Amino acid sequence: MLMRLLNVSNFSVAKKWVHKNLFSSWASALITIFCFYIILKIIPAGLDWLLFSADFVYNFRGEQIIDRTFCSKVIEPGQHGACWAIIIVRWNQFMYGFYPVEEIWRVNIVFALTPFALLPLFFDKVIFKKQLIYFTFIFPFIAYYLLYGGPGLTEISTSKWGGLLVTLFLGVTGIIIAFPFSILLALGRRSKMPVIKSVSVIFIECIRGVPLITILFFGNIMLPLFLPDGVNVDNLLRGLVAMTFFAAAYMAEAIRGGLQAIPNGQLEAARALGLSYWQSTIQIVLPQALRISIPAIVNSAIGVLKDTSLVLIVGLFDLLGIGRAALADMNWMKLSHEVYAFVAIIFFILCFSMSRYSLYLEKKLKTDNSI
Amino acid sequence: MKYIKSLMVALTVVLFTSASFADTLNDVKARGMLKCGSNTGLVGFAAPDDAGVWKGVDVDVCRAVAAAVFGDANAMEVVPTTSKARFTVLQSGEIDMLARNTTWTFSRDVDLGLEFVGVNYYDGQGFLVPASLGVSSALDLDGASVCIQVGTTTELNLADFFRMHKMEYESIPVETNDEADAAFLAGRCDVYTTDQSGLYAQRSTYPNPDDWVVLPEIISKEPLGPSVRHGDSKWADVVRWSLNTMIIAEEMGITSANVDSHLSSDNPSILRLLGKEGAYGAMLGVNNDFGYQIIKQVGNYGESFERNIGLSTPMAIARGVNSMWTKGGLIYAPPFR
């Protein structure tokens, strides 16, 4: 078996590949060797820190870690592994913020149901698609009822929400609400009706013209000054509105790029066939425009998800914010490497799966031209 | 520009003095909960513990006010605020008070429409050096390289201090606290300067804290204290006397552990503080036993200090200028009578 794998032809193919790609010239050979050296240096050290020398629940003496003074690297100068106990002990905070422990099951149900609600939106061939679509539409109400509370469930004010819950809430809800909104804005910007056009242009340019932080500040701090007394919009909701506006403005421009790529002849042909504006837009222009703008849309969606970490400045604890708060606890301070590494890993998983999904979508739409 | 500015100020004044803000105490009582603006996380001053309960010197002031108003120190919610947003959040009425290591300055007190009700921590810019440097006073630092966070008032204070004493220094700019930490530990600078409480926090995390010295000099005044909105003296009184109660309790030696035994004290001033005599609570618009509740549930000032940042904690801050006035410090409260 081994002999067959290493047979002459295979070996020479491999040799050719190596020669062509890694050692084609002196310079490339040097770069290859240098890169291998770096990889060999970094990866074992990184894995060692992340996993092999790291503390999880117990330190190297076998004691359970309850604060930083139990971390192996704090006790023993020679120890250098990560001390993941800060994440493990404060896991609930990282996931749910200050959500009461006895009510966490509600968040878990929402987390568990979210994929079912999103599946029919994101994939074509899903079993029970019809039924799931209905579920998708009622899901926001179920989620709201479970998370916030209502008849039969204790009310949990959004100031208690935090961690991954807030990151996902702002990111996912913001992107989903912003998407239809951004299509309308993009169409509005290309519209021939002056009012609609100018409203869209003003909205997009005003939002794009200022940093997200400014919009967050405006939503969170200025807005209450203008509202009549007694009217109090929820803090998290204000953050969500700001994120949604921001996402919509950026996605609208991405979609406009797609719209402009559609040759005018197509619209004229549709007109000639007697299709109305909406018919030709929905059936001819948008399907093609959206397909073209997928990479740009996903790009801004990823950006929006990462931008949720800015809400810390308006006093909302997203995943990163809750990590920073953990570092301010005297019992855990200075374990910043662990916290930032953990937050980075979570964000990477979220963003990487989004970019993989967009690749899948592009491939699918290339082979099959109908939407 | 000038007109716009004054117009804005006028508008702000009109907004903030409107009727709804005038009686914060009633609003708080109606809500059944105090909304206390604090930090998004500062070691020893305000941070959530593993169970999500906020703790710290600043949080204890919030808890004391909640204990005074409701008789329950837990009837409050910490609203995390950043240094940029804190004043606006207070002025928009989103929080009832601010206890967030905020320096009491003229412009904040007068121009920003805040009312500082006292000082719960006297901070000031100090210097941290390795013990091996053999320096015992900041006046020996001529020619030193100093790690300093860019864009802060500490930068200005440092320049002033060295110029005043005709000394030279080389500044090593760093962006964040963590970066300063790394640079300092790696020996890129001889001295690290920021507020002393921050220096102590920094030192407590070093492998051998005793190898580092916080120099005695303080080159700036940073009195940190709780504040409320301008124009609601009644509410300012409640917050002020909640803090004062904690200070007076320490002065009289009343702690959360022994407060019950003081209820039958012979000392009339203790009886007044605990609400056994007089109607001081009623004057303030809260329950008469508010002093007792604060001491019982939150403790006196010294207890709060020791529990959160004192020598027994990793912060290991000595009382120093934050000692009682009877022990040579600056912590002082007017008499309770």
JSON list of C-alpha atoms in Angstrom, two decimals, chain B residues 238-335:
[
{"chain": "B", "resi": 238, "resn": "VAL", "atom": "CA", "xyz": [-29.55, 62.55, 49.47]},
{"chain": "B", "resi": 239, "resn": "VAL", "atom": "CA", "xyz": [-26.43, 61.47, 47.59]},
{"chain": "B", "resi": 240, "resn": "ARG", "atom": "CA", "xyz": [-24.16, 63.77, 49.58]},
{"chain": "B", "resi": 241, "resn": "TRP", "atom": "CA", "xyz": [-25.39, 62.54, 52.95]},
{"chain": "B", "resi": 242, "resn": "SER", "atom": "CA", "xyz": [-25.32, 58.91, 51.90]},
{"chain": "B", "resi": 243, "resn": "LEU", "atom": "CA", "xyz": [-21.60, 59.32, 51.25]},
{"chain": "B", "resi": 244, "resn": "ASN", "atom": "CA", "xyz": [-21.14, 61.43, 54.38]},
{"chain": "B", "resi": 245, "resn": "THR", "atom": "CA", "xyz": [-22.87, 58.78, 56.47]},
{"chain": "B", "resi": 246, "resn": "MET", "atom": "CA", "xyz": [-20.28, 56.22, 55.39]},
{"chain": "B", "resi": 247, "resn": "ILE", "atom": "CA", "xyz": [-17.48, 58.61, 56.32]},
{"chain": "B", "resi": 248, "resn": "ILE", "atom": "CA", "xyz": [-19.00, 59.63, 59.67]},
{"chain": "B", "resi": 249, "resn": "ALA", "atom": "CA", "xyz": [-19.60, 55.98, 60.51]},
{"chain": "B", "resi": 250, "resn": "GLU", "atom": "CA", "xyz": [-15.91, 55.24, 60.12]},
{"chain": "B", "resi": 251, "resn": "GLU", "atom": "CA", "xyz": [-15.03, 58.26, 62.20]},
{"chain": "B", "resi": 252, "resn": "MET", "atom": "CA", "xyz": [-17.31, 56.99, 64.98]},
{"chain": "B", "resi": 253, "resn": "GLY", "atom": "CA", "xyz": [-16.07, 53.43, 64.67]},
{"chain": "B", "resi": 254, "resn": "ILE", "atom": "CA", "xyz": [-19.39, 52.02, 63.54]},
{"chain": "B", "resi": 255, "resn": "THR", "atom": "CA", "xyz": [-19.06, 49.09, 61.15]},
{"chain": "B", "resi": 256, "resn": "SER", "atom": "CA", "xyz": [-21.55, 46.81, 59.43]},
{"chain": "B", "resi": 257, "resn": "ALA", "atom": "CA", "xyz": [-20.65, 44.17, 62.03]},
{"chain": "B", "resi": 258, "resn": "ASN", "atom": "CA", "xyz": [-21.18, 46.25, 65.16]},
{"chain": "B", "resi": 259, "resn": "VAL", "atom": "CA", "xyz": [-23.90, 48.66, 64.03]},
{"chain": "B", "resi": 260, "resn": "ASP", "atom": "CA", "xyz": [-26.62, 46.72, 65.82]},
{"chain": "B", "resi": 261, "resn": "SER", "atom": "CA", "xyz": [-24.89, 47.06, 69.16]},
{"chain": "B", "resi": 262, "resn": "HIS", "atom": "CA", "xyz": [-24.67, 50.84, 68.61]},
{"chain": "B", "resi": 263, "resn": "LEU", "atom": "CA", "xyz": [-28.46, 51.08, 68.38]},
{"chain": "B", "resi": 264, "resn": "SER", "atom": "CA", "xyz": [-28.53, 51.20, 72.16]},
{"chain": "B", "resi": 265, "resn": "SER", "atom": "CA", "xyz": [-25.59, 53.59, 72.41]},
{"chain": "B", "resi": 266, "resn": "ASP", "atom": "CA", "xyz": [-25.48, 56.45, 74.95]},
{"chain": "B", "resi": 267, "resn": "ASN", "atom": "CA", "xyz": [-23.89, 58.78, 72.43]},
{"chain": "B", "resi": 268, "resn": "PRO", "atom": "CA", "xyz": [-26.60, 61.05, 70.99]},
{"chain": "B", "resi": 269, "resn": "SER", "atom": "CA", "xyz": [-24.66, 61.74, 67.79]},
{"chain": "B", "resi": 270, "resn": "ILE", "atom": "CA", "xyz": [-24.53, 58.00, 67.06]},
{"chain": "B", "resi": 271, "resn": "LEU", "atom": "CA", "xyz": [-28.26, 57.72, 67.77]},
{"chain": "B", "resi": 272, "resn": "ARG", "atom": "CA", "xyz": [-28.90, 60.59, 65.36]},
{"chain": "B", "resi": 273, "resn": "LEU", "atom": "CA", "xyz": [-26.82, 58.93, 62.66]},
{"chain": "B", "resi": 274, "resn": "LEU", "atom": "CA", "xyz": [-28.65, 55.62, 63.06]},
{"chain": "B", "resi": 275, "resn": "GLY", "atom": "CA", "xyz": [-32.06, 57.31, 63.03]},
{"chain": "B", "resi": 276, "resn": "LYS", "atom": "CA", "xyz": [-32.90, 56.53, 66.64]},
{"chain": "B", "resi": 277, "resn": "GLU", "atom": "CA", "xyz": [-33.16, 60.19, 67.51]},
{"chain": "B", "resi": 278, "resn": "GLY", "atom": "CA", "xyz": [-34.38, 63.20, 65.56]},
{"chain": "B", "resi": 279, "resn": "ALA", "atom": "CA", "xyz": [-36.10, 63.21, 62.21]},
{"chain": "B", "resi": 280, "resn": "TYR", "atom": "CA", "xyz": [-33.13, 63.60, 59.92]},
{"chain": "B", "resi": 281, "resn": "GLY", "atom": "CA", "xyz": [-34.35, 61.00, 57.44]},
{"chain": "B", "resi": 282, "resn": "ALA", "atom": "CA", "xyz": [-37.67, 62.79, 57.11]},
{"chain": "B", "resi": 283, "resn": "MET", "atom": "CA", "xyz": [-35.86, 66.07, 56.43]},
{"chain": "B", "resi": 284, "resn": "LEU", "atom": "CA", "xyz": [-33.97, 64.35, 53.65]},
{"chain": "B", "resi": 285, "resn": "GLY", "atom": "CA", "xyz": [-37.13, 62.74, 52.30]},
{"chain": "B", "resi": 286, "resn": "VAL", "atom": "CA", "xyz": [-36.09, 59.15, 53.04]},
{"chain": "B", "resi": 287, "resn": "ASN", "atom": "CA", "xyz": [-36.65, 56.68, 55.84]},
{"chain": "B", "resi": 288, "resn": "ASN", "atom": "CA", "xyz": [-35.43, 57.77, 59.24]},
{"chain": "B", "resi": 289, "resn": "ASP", "atom": "CA", "xyz": [-33.15, 54.75, 59.62]},
{"chain": "B", "resi": 290, "resn": "PHE", "atom": "CA", "xyz": [-31.29, 55.44, 56.36]},
{"chain": "B", "resi": 291, "resn": "GLY", "atom": "CA", "xyz": [-27.99, 55.78, 58.22]},
{"chain": "B", "resi": 292, "resn": "TYR", "atom": "CA", "xyz": [-28.45, 52.40, 59.86]},
{"chain": "B", "resi": 293, "resn": "GLN", "atom": "CA", "xyz": [-29.33, 50.77, 56.53]},
{"chain": "B", "resi": 294, "resn": "ILE", "atom": "CA", "xyz": [-26.28, 52.21, 54.78]},
{"chain": "B", "resi": 295, "resn": "ILE", "atom": "CA", "xyz": [-23.89, 51.06, 57.49]},
{"chain": "B", "resi": 296, "resn": "LYS", "atom": "CA", "xyz": [-25.57, 47.68, 57.91]},
{"chain": "B", "resi": 297, "resn": "GLN", "atom": "CA", "xyz": [-25.73, 46.83, 54.22]},
{"chain": "B", "resi": 298, "resn": "VAL", "atom": "CA", "xyz": [-22.77, 48.65, 52.68]},
{"chain": "B", "resi": 299, "resn": "GLY", "atom": "CA", "xyz": [-20.49, 49.36, 55.63]},
{"chain": "B", "resi": 300, "resn": "ASN", "atom": "CA", "xyz": [-18.53, 52.45, 56.52]},
{"chain": "B", "resi": 301, "resn": "TYR", "atom": "CA", "xyz": [-16.07, 54.20, 54.22]},
{"chain": "B", "resi": 302, "resn": "GLY", "atom": "CA", "xyz": [-13.06, 52.35, 55.61]},
{"chain": "B", "resi": 303, "resn": "GLU", "atom": "CA", "xyz": [-14.73, 48.97, 55.19]},
{"chain": "B", "resi": 304, "resn": "SER", "atom": "CA", "xyz": [-15.57, 49.76, 51.59]},
{"chain": "B", "resi": 305, "resn": "PHE", "atom": "CA", "xyz": [-12.01, 50.93, 50.97]},
{"chain": "B", "resi": 306, "resn": "GLU", "atom": "CA", "xyz": [-10.40, 47.87, 52.54]},
{"chain": "B", "resi": 307, "resn": "ARG", "atom": "CA", "xyz": [-12.78, 45.45, 50.83]},
{"chain": "B", "resi": 308, "resn": "ASN", "atom": "CA", "xyz": [-12.26, 46.83, 47.34]},
{"chain": "B", "resi": 309, "resn": "ILE", "atom": "CA", "xyz": [-8.82, 48.38, 47.09]},
{"chain": "B", "resi": 310, "resn": "GLY", "atom": "CA", "xyz": [-7.22, 48.08, 50.54]},
{"chain": "B", "resi": 311, "resn": "LEU", "atom": "CA", "xyz": [-4.02, 46.35, 51.57]},
{"chain": "B", "resi": 312, "resn": "SER", "atom": "CA", "xyz": [-5.68, 42.93, 51.79]},
{"chain": "B", "resi": 313, "resn": "THR", "atom": "CA", "xyz": [-6.70, 43.07, 48.12]},
{"chain": "B", "resi": 314, "resn": "PRO", "atom": "CA", "xyz": [-4.44, 42.65, 45.09]},
{"chain": "B", "resi": 315, "resn": "MET", "atom": "CA", "xyz": [-4.65, 46.43, 44.59]},
{"chain": "B", "resi": 316, "resn": "ALA", "atom": "CA", "xyz": [-2.92, 46.92, 47.97]},
{"chain": "B", "resi": 317, "resn": "ILE", "atom": "CA", "xyz": [-3.52, 50.65, 48.17]},
{"chain": "B", "resi": 318, "resn": "ALA", "atom": "CA", "xyz": [-2.53, 52.16, 51.51]},
{"chain": "B", "resi": 319, "resn": "ARG", "atom": "CA", "xyz": [-5.01, 54.65, 52.94]},
{"chain": "B", "resi": 320, "resn": "GLY", "atom": "CA", "xyz": [-2.50, 57.52, 52.64]},
{"chain": "B", "resi": 321, "resn": "VAL", "atom": "CA", "xyz": [-4.32, 60.77, 51.87]},
{"chain": "B", "resi": 322, "resn": "ASN", "atom": "CA", "xyz": [-7.54, 58.81, 51.95]},
{"chain": "B", "resi": 323, "resn": "SER", "atom": "CA", "xyz": [-7.23, 58.28, 55.68]},
{"chain": "B", "resi": 324, "resn": "MET", "atom": "CA", "xyz": [-9.72, 59.84, 58.06]},
{"chain": "B", "resi": 325, "resn": "TRP", "atom": "CA", "xyz": [-8.96, 63.45, 58.93]},
{"chain": "B", "resi": 326, "resn": "THR", "atom": "CA", "xyz": [-8.40, 62.23, 62.48]},
{"chain": "B", "resi": 327, "resn": "LYS", "atom": "CA", "xyz": [-5.52, 60.13, 61.17]},
{"chain": "B", "resi": 328, "resn": "GLY", "atom": "CA", "xyz": [-3.93, 62.81, 59.04]},
{"chain": "B", "resi": 329, "resn": "GLY", "atom": "CA", "xyz": [-5.84, 62.17, 55.85]},
{"chain": "B", "resi": 330, "resn": "LEU", "atom": "CA", "xyz": [-8.29, 64.23, 53.84]},
{"chain": "B", "resi": 331, "resn": "ILE", "atom": "CA", "xyz": [-11.47, 62.19, 54.32]},
{"chain": "B", "resi": 332, "resn": "TYR", "atom": "CA", "xyz": [-13.77, 64.47, 56.26]},
{"chain": "B", "resi": 333, "resn": "ALA", "atom": "CA", "xyz": [-17.51, 64.91, 56.54]},
{"chain": "B", "resi": 334, "resn": "PRO", "atom": "CA", "xyz": [-19.49, 67.76, 58.13]},
{"chain": "B", "resi": 335, "resn": "PRO", "atom": "CA", "xyz": [-21.18, 66.86, 61.40]}
]
